[in-house]
XYZ file of C-alpha atoms in Angstrom:
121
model
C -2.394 1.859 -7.351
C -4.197 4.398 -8.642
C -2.762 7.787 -9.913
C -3.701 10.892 -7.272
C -3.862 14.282 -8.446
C -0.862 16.303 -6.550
C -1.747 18.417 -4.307
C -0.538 22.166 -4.666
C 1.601 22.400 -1.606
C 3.551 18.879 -2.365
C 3.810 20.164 -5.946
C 5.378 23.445 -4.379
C 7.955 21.328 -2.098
C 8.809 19.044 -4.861
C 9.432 21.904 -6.820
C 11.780 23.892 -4.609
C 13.199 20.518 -3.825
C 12.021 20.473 -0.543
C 11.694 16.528 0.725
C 10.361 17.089 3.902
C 6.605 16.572 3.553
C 7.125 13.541 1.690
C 9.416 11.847 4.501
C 6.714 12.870 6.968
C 2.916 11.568 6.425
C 2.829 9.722 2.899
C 3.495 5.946 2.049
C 5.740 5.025 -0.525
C 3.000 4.075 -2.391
C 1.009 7.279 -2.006
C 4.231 8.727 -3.147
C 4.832 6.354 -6.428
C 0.572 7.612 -7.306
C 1.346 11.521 -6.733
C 0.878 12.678 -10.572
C 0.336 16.113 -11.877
C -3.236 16.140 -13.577
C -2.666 16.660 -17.619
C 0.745 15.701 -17.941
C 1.365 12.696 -15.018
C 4.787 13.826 -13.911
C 5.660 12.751 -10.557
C 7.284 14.260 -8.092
C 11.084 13.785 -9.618
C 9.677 15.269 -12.891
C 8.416 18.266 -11.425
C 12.097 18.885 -9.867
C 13.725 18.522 -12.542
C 11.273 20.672 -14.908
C 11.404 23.380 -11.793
C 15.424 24.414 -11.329
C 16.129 27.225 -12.880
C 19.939 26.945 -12.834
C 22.115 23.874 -13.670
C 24.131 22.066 -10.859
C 21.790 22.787 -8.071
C 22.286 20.250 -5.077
C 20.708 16.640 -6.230
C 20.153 16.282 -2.171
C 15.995 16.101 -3.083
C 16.366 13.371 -5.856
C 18.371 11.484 -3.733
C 16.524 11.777 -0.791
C 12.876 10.659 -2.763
C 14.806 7.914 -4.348
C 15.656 6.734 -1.239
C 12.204 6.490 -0.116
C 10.482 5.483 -2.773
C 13.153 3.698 -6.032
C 10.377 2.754 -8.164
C 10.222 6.428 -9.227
C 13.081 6.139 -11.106
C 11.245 4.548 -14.089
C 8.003 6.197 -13.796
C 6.778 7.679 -16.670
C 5.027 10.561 -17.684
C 2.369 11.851 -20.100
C 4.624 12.094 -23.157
C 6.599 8.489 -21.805
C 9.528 10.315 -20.025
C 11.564 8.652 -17.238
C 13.191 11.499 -14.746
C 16.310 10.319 -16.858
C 15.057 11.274 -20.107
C 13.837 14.847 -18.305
C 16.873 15.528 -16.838
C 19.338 14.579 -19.720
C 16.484 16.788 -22.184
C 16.683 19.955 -19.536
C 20.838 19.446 -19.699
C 20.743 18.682 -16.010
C 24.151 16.711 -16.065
C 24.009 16.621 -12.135
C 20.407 14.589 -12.265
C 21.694 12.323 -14.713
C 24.863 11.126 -12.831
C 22.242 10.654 -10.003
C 19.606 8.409 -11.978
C 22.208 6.580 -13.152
C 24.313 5.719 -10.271
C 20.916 4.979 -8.684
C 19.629 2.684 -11.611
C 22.893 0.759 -11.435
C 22.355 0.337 -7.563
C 18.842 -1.521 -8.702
C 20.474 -3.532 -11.193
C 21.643 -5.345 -8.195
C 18.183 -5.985 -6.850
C 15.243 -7.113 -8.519
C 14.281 -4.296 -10.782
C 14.938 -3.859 -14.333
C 16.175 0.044 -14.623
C 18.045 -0.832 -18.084
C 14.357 0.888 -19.322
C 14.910 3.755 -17.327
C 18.581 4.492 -18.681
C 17.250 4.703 -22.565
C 17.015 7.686 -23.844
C 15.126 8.904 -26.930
C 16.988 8.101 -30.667
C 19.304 5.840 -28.711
């Protein structure tokens, strides 16, 4: 898979937490390769990094998850899971969400326990 620069009206749905477009016309796998240019955040990054308040509705991370779970531990740039973004941004909401989700994939074949570290723990 190779990465895919995002274009700028996903990047606007994913950041007004829109999920729409990406239950429509894109693959999970063209999903999983969406990246920003410089700083590879995906589509869960760019949510998180976008709200402007704290406890807005999870409904989008949820949603995306549901479509496409290997998101969860996709990093960025700087080595950031959504997790790590979330719990750095404060977003307590996002981080009962990536967790509950991560400990739904325990049960399957994928190995979240990365995805739950955070940094200096």
């Amino acid at each position: 898979m190779n990465p895919v620069s995002i274009h700028p009206n996903l990047f606007k749905a994913a950041a007004a937490g829109n999920a729409e477009p990406f239950k429509k016309d894109i693959r999970r796998d063209e999903i999983e390769s969406l990246l920003t240019a410089q700083t590879k955040n995906t589509i869960l990054h760019i949510n998180i990094t976008s709200r402007k308040r704290k406890n807005v509705s999870t409904k989008f991370i949820e949603e995306i998850l549901e479509i496409c779970p290997s998101l969860l531990l996709k990093v960025n740039a700087k080595g950031d899971t959504p997790l790590q973004v979330a719990a750095k941004f404060g977003h307590s909401d996002i981080v009962s969400v990536l967790i509950k989700e991560a400990k739904s994939a325990q049960h399957g074949n994928e190995e979240p326990e990365r995805g739950l570290k955070l940094p200096g723990r």
